[in-house]
Amino acid sequence: VSHPCSFYKNLILQFHQLWFAPWNRFSGTNLYETWILALYNVFFTVLSPLVLGVMERPYSEIFLAMHPMPYQKCQSGVLFRGKSFMIMTVTAAYHSICLYFICSNICHHETLDGSNGQVYGRTWIGNMIYFSSLIVVILKSFLLSTEFTWIHFLLIGIQPLFFIGSLTVYSNISGSFGGLQTGQAALLFNNRIFWVVTFLVPFFVVTPDFLWRFWENVVLQGRETVKFVESKISDLSLQRMIEGERKGRK
């Protein structure tokens, strides 16, 4: 399934590795645990492009039969072109910068547990940034949707539960082979900073996209609709005028 969301969700996650590189002195250290990173496309975010690519039907069959203009957007390269690629890349870079530096700086001067002075580690911060990115991808998927049904909300909105459930199971069994995620689920999900950051920061990051989407759908789309109606009225008026002239000649 080809959809801009599929490209965007990979960019936003991998840009974090770029911002993390100076902090690990370009040693190639991964911000995310290997298995969690591997499950990103195949499990945690697989439903977003699937729902948008398969189930989105902004136009009815009758409308497309009468007005095939939407097909021209794909044929002329309006939807998939260099400008769209650059806009999606810049958007993903902006979102990743906000997520990485806000999340990492919040944890920089805080302790994980004030009673014992335990500090946040790379795995903990990586999981928080990872989950925040997942929330941003879900919000972005909703913004890219042309319609909102219970199927959209269910299939797209359920994806954070995949991460929570998978990390809970994985952190409990990884101790048997010395995995990095040992005990991370309890440290994450019992920490109030994690929940505050992973829900407030993504909404803050996506706010400009929401405003642009509102402007695009309400203002710009409204202007296109008016132009379309005016063109149809003018065509109808012209057709009636021609028919009137023909009748006059007869």
CSV table of C-alpha atoms in Angstrom, one decimal:
chain,number,residue,atom,x,y,z
A,1,VAL,CA,0.0,0.0,0.0
A,2,SER,CA,1.5,3.3,-1.1
A,3,HIS,CA,0.6,6.3,1.0
A,4,PRO,CA,2.6,9.4,2.2
A,5,CYS,CA,2.0,8.2,5.8
A,6,SER,CA,4.2,5.1,5.1
A,7,PHE,CA,7.1,7.4,4.1
A,8,TYR,CA,6.6,9.9,6.9
A,9,LYS,CA,6.5,7.4,9.7
A,10,ASN,CA,9.9,6.0,8.8
A,11,LEU,CA,11.5,9.4,8.5
A,12,ILE,CA,10.4,10.7,11.8
A,13,LEU,CA,11.8,7.6,13.6
A,14,GLN,CA,15.1,7.5,11.8
A,15,PHE,CA,15.7,11.3,12.2
A,16,HIS,CA,16.0,10.7,15.9
A,17,GLN,CA,19.1,8.6,15.3
A,18,LEU,CA,20.6,11.5,13.4
A,19,TRP,CA,20.0,13.9,16.3
A,20,PHE,CA,21.3,11.3,18.8
A,21,ALA,CA,24.6,10.8,16.9
A,22,PRO,CA,26.5,13.8,18.3
A,23,TRP,CA,25.6,12.7,21.9
A,24,ASN,CA,27.1,9.2,21.3
A,25,ARG,CA,30.2,10.7,19.6
A,26,PHE,CA,29.1,9.2,16.3
A,27,SER,CA,29.8,5.7,17.6
A,28,GLY,CA,26.8,4.1,15.9
A,29,THR,CA,25.0,3.5,19.1
A,30,ASN,CA,21.3,2.8,18.5
A,31,LEU,CA,18.8,4.9,20.4
A,32,TYR,CA,16.3,2.1,20.3
A,33,GLU,CA,16.5,-1.5,21.4
A,34,THR,CA,16.9,-3.8,18.4
A,35,TRP,CA,13.7,-5.8,18.6
A,36,ILE,CA,11.5,-2.8,19.4
A,37,LEU,CA,12.9,-1.0,16.3
A,38,ALA,CA,12.3,-4.1,14.2
A,39,LEU,CA,8.6,-4.3,15.2
A,40,TYR,CA,8.0,-0.6,14.2
A,41,ASN,CA,6.9,-1.2,10.6
A,42,VAL,CA,5.7,-4.8,10.8
A,43,PHE,CA,3.5,-4.4,13.9
A,44,PHE,CA,3.3,-1.1,15.7
A,45,THR,CA,2.4,1.2,12.8
A,46,VAL,CA,1.3,-1.3,10.1
A,47,LEU,CA,-2.4,-0.3,10.4
A,48,SER,CA,-2.0,3.4,9.6
A,49,PRO,CA,-1.0,3.2,5.9
A,50,LEU,CA,-3.1,0.1,5.5
A,51,VAL,CA,-6.3,1.9,6.6
A,52,LEU,CA,-5.5,5.1,4.7
A,53,GLY,CA,-4.4,3.3,1.5
A,54,VAL,CA,-7.2,0.7,1.3
A,55,MET,CA,-10.2,2.0,3.1
A,56,GLU,CA,-10.1,5.7,2.2
A,57,ARG,CA,-12.9,6.5,-0.3
A,58,PRO,CA,-13.4,10.3,-0.5
A,59,TYR,CA,-15.4,10.1,-3.7
A,60,SER,CA,-18.4,7.9,-4.5
A,61,GLU,CA,-18.5,5.7,-7.6
A,62,ILE,CA,-21.3,7.8,-9.0
A,63,PHE,CA,-19.3,11.1,-8.5
A,64,LEU,CA,-16.2,9.6,-10.2
A,65,ALA,CA,-18.3,8.4,-13.1
A,66,MET,CA,-19.8,11.9,-13.6
A,67,HIS,CA,-16.7,13.9,-12.7
A,68,PRO,CA,-13.4,12.0,-13.3
A,69,MET,CA,-11.3,15.0,-12.4
A,70,PRO,CA,-9.8,13.4,-9.2
A,71,TYR,CA,-8.0,10.9,-11.4
A,72,GLN,CA,-6.2,13.7,-13.1
A,73,LYS,CA,-4.4,14.5,-9.8
A,74,CYS,CA,-2.6,11.1,-9.9
A,75,GLN,CA,-2.0,11.2,-13.6
A,76,SER,CA,-0.5,14.7,-13.6
A,77,GLY,CA,1.7,14.1,-10.6
A,78,VAL,CA,0.0,16.5,-8.3
A,79,LEU,CA,-0.3,14.1,-5.4
A,80,PHE,CA,3.2,12.5,-5.7
A,81,ARG,CA,5.9,14.9,-6.8
A,82,GLY,CA,9.1,16.4,-5.6
A,83,LYS,CA,7.4,19.2,-3.7
A,84,SER,CA,5.2,16.7,-1.8
A,85,PHE,CA,8.4,14.7,-1.0
A,86,MET,CA,10.2,17.8,0.4
A,87,ILE,CA,7.1,18.9,2.4
A,88,MET,CA,6.8,15.4,4.0
A,89,THR,CA,10.6,15.3,4.7
A,90,VAL,CA,10.7,18.8,6.3
A,91,THR,CA,7.6,17.9,8.4
A,92,ALA,CA,9.1,14.7,9.6
A,93,ALA,CA,12.4,16.5,10.5
A,94,TYR,CA,10.6,19.2,12.4
A,95,HIS,CA,8.5,16.7,14.3
A,96,SER,CA,11.5,14.6,15.1
A,97,ILE,CA,13.6,17.6,16.4
A,98,CYS,CA,10.8,18.7,18.7
A,99,LEU,CA,10.2,15.2,20.0
A,100,TYR,CA,13.9,14.3,20.5
A,101,PHE,CA,15.1,17.5,22.2
A,102,ILE,CA,11.9,18.1,24.3
A,103,CYS,CA,11.8,14.5,25.6
A,104,SER,CA,15.6,14.2,26.2
A,105,ASN,CA,15.9,17.6,28.0
A,106,ILE,CA,12.9,16.9,30.2
A,107,CYS,CA,14.8,13.8,31.5
A,108,HIS,CA,18.2,15.4,31.5
A,109,HIS,CA,18.0,17.0,35.0
A,110,GLU,CA,15.5,14.6,36.6
A,111,THR,CA,15.8,11.4,38.4
A,112,LEU,CA,13.8,8.3,37.7
A,113,ASP,CA,13.1,7.7,41.3
A,114,GLY,CA,13.7,10.5,43.8
A,115,SER,CA,14.0,8.0,46.7
A,116,ASN,CA,17.1,6.2,45.4
A,117,GLY,CA,18.6,8.7,42.9
A,118,GLN,CA,18.3,6.4,39.9
A,119,VAL,CA,18.7,8.4,36.7
A,120,TYR,CA,17.1,7.9,33.3
A,121,GLY,CA,19.1,5.7,30.9
A,122,ARG,CA,19.4,5.5,27.2
A,123,THR,CA,16.9,2.7,26.9
A,124,TRP,CA,14.3,4.5,29.0
A,125,ILE,CA,14.6,7.7,27.1
A,126,GLY,CA,14.7,5.8,23.8
A,127,ASN,CA,11.4,4.1,24.7
A,128,MET,CA,9.8,7.4,25.6
A,129,ILE,CA,10.8,9.0,22.3
A,130,TYR,CA,9.8,5.9,20.5
A,131,PHE,CA,6.3,5.9,22.0
A,132,SER,CA,5.9,9.7,21.5
A,133,SER,CA,6.8,9.2,17.8
A,134,LEU,CA,4.1,6.5,17.6
A,135,ILE,CA,1.5,8.9,19.0
A,136,VAL,CA,2.6,11.6,16.5
A,137,VAL,CA,2.3,9.1,13.6
A,138,ILE,CA,-1.2,8.2,14.8
A,139,LEU,CA,-2.3,11.9,15.0
A,140,LYS,CA,-0.7,12.5,11.6
A,141,SER,CA,-2.7,9.6,10.2
A,142,PHE,CA,-5.9,11.1,11.5
A,143,LEU,CA,-5.0,14.4,9.9
A,144,LEU,CA,-4.3,12.7,6.5
A,145,SER,CA,-7.7,10.9,6.6
A,146,THR,CA,-10.4,12.3,4.4
A,147,GLU,CA,-13.2,10.7,6.5
A,148,PHE,CA,-13.6,9.6,10.1
A,149,THR,CA,-15.4,6.3,10.8
A,150,TRP,CA,-15.4,3.9,13.7
A,151,ILE,CA,-13.1,1.7,11.7
A,152,HIS,CA,-10.5,4.5,11.4
A,153,PHE,CA,-10.6,5.3,15.1
A,154,LEU,CA,-10.4,1.6,16.0
A,155,LEU,CA,-7.6,0.4,13.7
A,156,ILE,CA,-5.5,3.5,13.9
A,157,GLY,CA,-6.1,4.3,17.6
A,158,ILE,CA,-5.4,0.8,18.8
A,159,GLN,CA,-1.8,0.9,17.8
A,160,PRO,CA,-0.3,2.3,21.1
A,161,LEU,CA,-1.8,-0.7,22.8
A,162,PHE,CA,0.3,-2.9,20.6
A,163,PHE,CA,3.5,-1.2,22.0
A,164,ILE,CA,2.3,-1.3,25.6
A,165,GLY,CA,1.4,-5.0,25.5
A,166,SER,CA,4.5,-6.0,23.6
A,167,LEU,CA,6.9,-4.1,25.8
A,168,THR,CA,5.2,-5.5,28.9
A,169,VAL,CA,5.7,-9.1,27.7
A,170,TYR,CA,9.2,-8.5,26.3
A,171,SER,CA,10.5,-6.7,29.4
A,172,ASN,CA,9.4,-9.6,31.6
A,173,ILE,CA,11.0,-12.3,29.5
A,174,SER,CA,14.1,-10.5,28.4
A,175,GLY,CA,15.8,-10.9,31.8
A,176,SER,CA,16.3,-14.6,30.9
A,177,PHE,CA,18.8,-13.7,28.2
A,178,GLY,CA,20.1,-10.4,29.6
A,179,GLY,CA,18.1,-8.1,27.3
A,180,LEU,CA,18.2,-4.3,27.6
A,181,GLN,CA,14.5,-4.1,28.1
A,182,THR,CA,14.5,-6.0,31.4
A,183,GLY,CA,12.1,-4.3,33.8
A,184,GLN,CA,11.6,-1.3,31.5
A,185,ALA,CA,7.8,-1.7,31.3
A,186,ALA,CA,7.4,-1.2,35.1
A,187,LEU,CA,9.8,1.8,35.0
A,188,LEU,CA,8.0,3.4,32.1
A,189,PHE,CA,4.3,2.8,32.8
A,190,ASN,CA,4.6,3.6,36.6
A,191,ASN,CA,6.3,6.9,35.9
A,192,ARG,CA,4.0,10.0,35.6
A,193,ILE,CA,6.6,11.9,33.6
A,194,PHE,CA,6.4,9.3,30.8
A,195,TRP,CA,2.6,9.7,30.5
A,196,VAL,CA,2.6,13.4,30.7
A,197,VAL,CA,5.4,13.7,28.0
A,198,THR,CA,4.0,11.1,25.6
A,199,PHE,CA,0.6,12.7,25.5
A,200,LEU,CA,1.2,16.4,25.8
A,201,VAL,CA,4.3,16.7,23.7
A,202,PRO,CA,2.9,14.9,20.6
A,203,PHE,CA,-0.2,17.1,20.6
A,204,PHE,CA,2.0,20.2,20.9
A,205,VAL,CA,4.1,19.0,18.0
A,206,VAL,CA,1.2,18.3,15.7
A,207,THR,CA,-0.6,21.6,16.4
A,208,PRO,CA,0.8,23.4,13.3
A,209,ASP,CA,-0.3,20.5,11.1
A,210,PHE,CA,-3.8,20.6,12.5
A,211,LEU,CA,-4.0,24.4,11.8
A,212,TRP,CA,-2.7,23.9,8.3
A,213,ARG,CA,-5.2,21.0,7.7
A,214,PHE,CA,-8.0,23.2,9.0
A,215,TRP,CA,-7.0,26.1,6.6
A,216,GLU,CA,-6.6,23.6,3.7
A,217,ASN,CA,-10.0,21.9,4.2
A,218,VAL,CA,-12.1,24.9,5.3
A,219,VAL,CA,-10.7,27.8,3.4
A,220,LEU,CA,-8.9,26.5,0.3
A,221,GLN,CA,-11.2,23.6,-0.3
A,222,GLY,CA,-14.1,26.0,0.1
A,223,ARG,CA,-12.7,28.3,-2.6
A,224,GLU,CA,-12.2,25.3,-5.0
A,225,THR,CA,-15.8,24.2,-4.4
A,226,VAL,CA,-17.1,27.7,-5.2
A,227,LYS,CA,-15.0,27.8,-8.4
A,228,PHE,CA,-16.3,24.4,-9.4
A,229,VAL,CA,-19.9,25.4,-8.8
A,230,GLU,CA,-19.4,28.7,-10.7
A,231,SER,CA,-17.9,26.8,-13.6
A,232,LYS,CA,-20.9,24.4,-13.7
A,233,ILE,CA,-23.3,27.3,-13.5
A,234,SER,CA,-21.5,29.1,-16.3
A,235,ASP,CA,-21.4,26.0,-18.5
A,236,LEU,CA,-25.1,25.4,-17.9
A,237,SER,CA,-25.9,29.1,-18.7
A,238,LEU,CA,-23.8,28.9,-21.9
A,239,GLN,CA,-25.6,25.7,-22.9
A,240,ARG,CA,-29.0,27.2,-22.4
A,241,MET,CA,-28.0,30.3,-24.4
A,242,ILE,CA,-26.8,28.2,-27.3
A,243,GLU,CA,-30.0,26.2,-27.2
A,244,GLY,CA,-32.0,29.4,-27.1
A,245,GLU,CA,-30.2,30.8,-30.2
A,246,ARG,CA,-30.8,27.5,-32.1
A,247,LYS,CA,-34.5,27.7,-31.3
A,248,GLY,CA,-34.6,31.4,-32.4
A,249,ARG,CA,-33.1,30.5,-35.8
A,250,LYS,CA,-35.6,27.8,-36.3
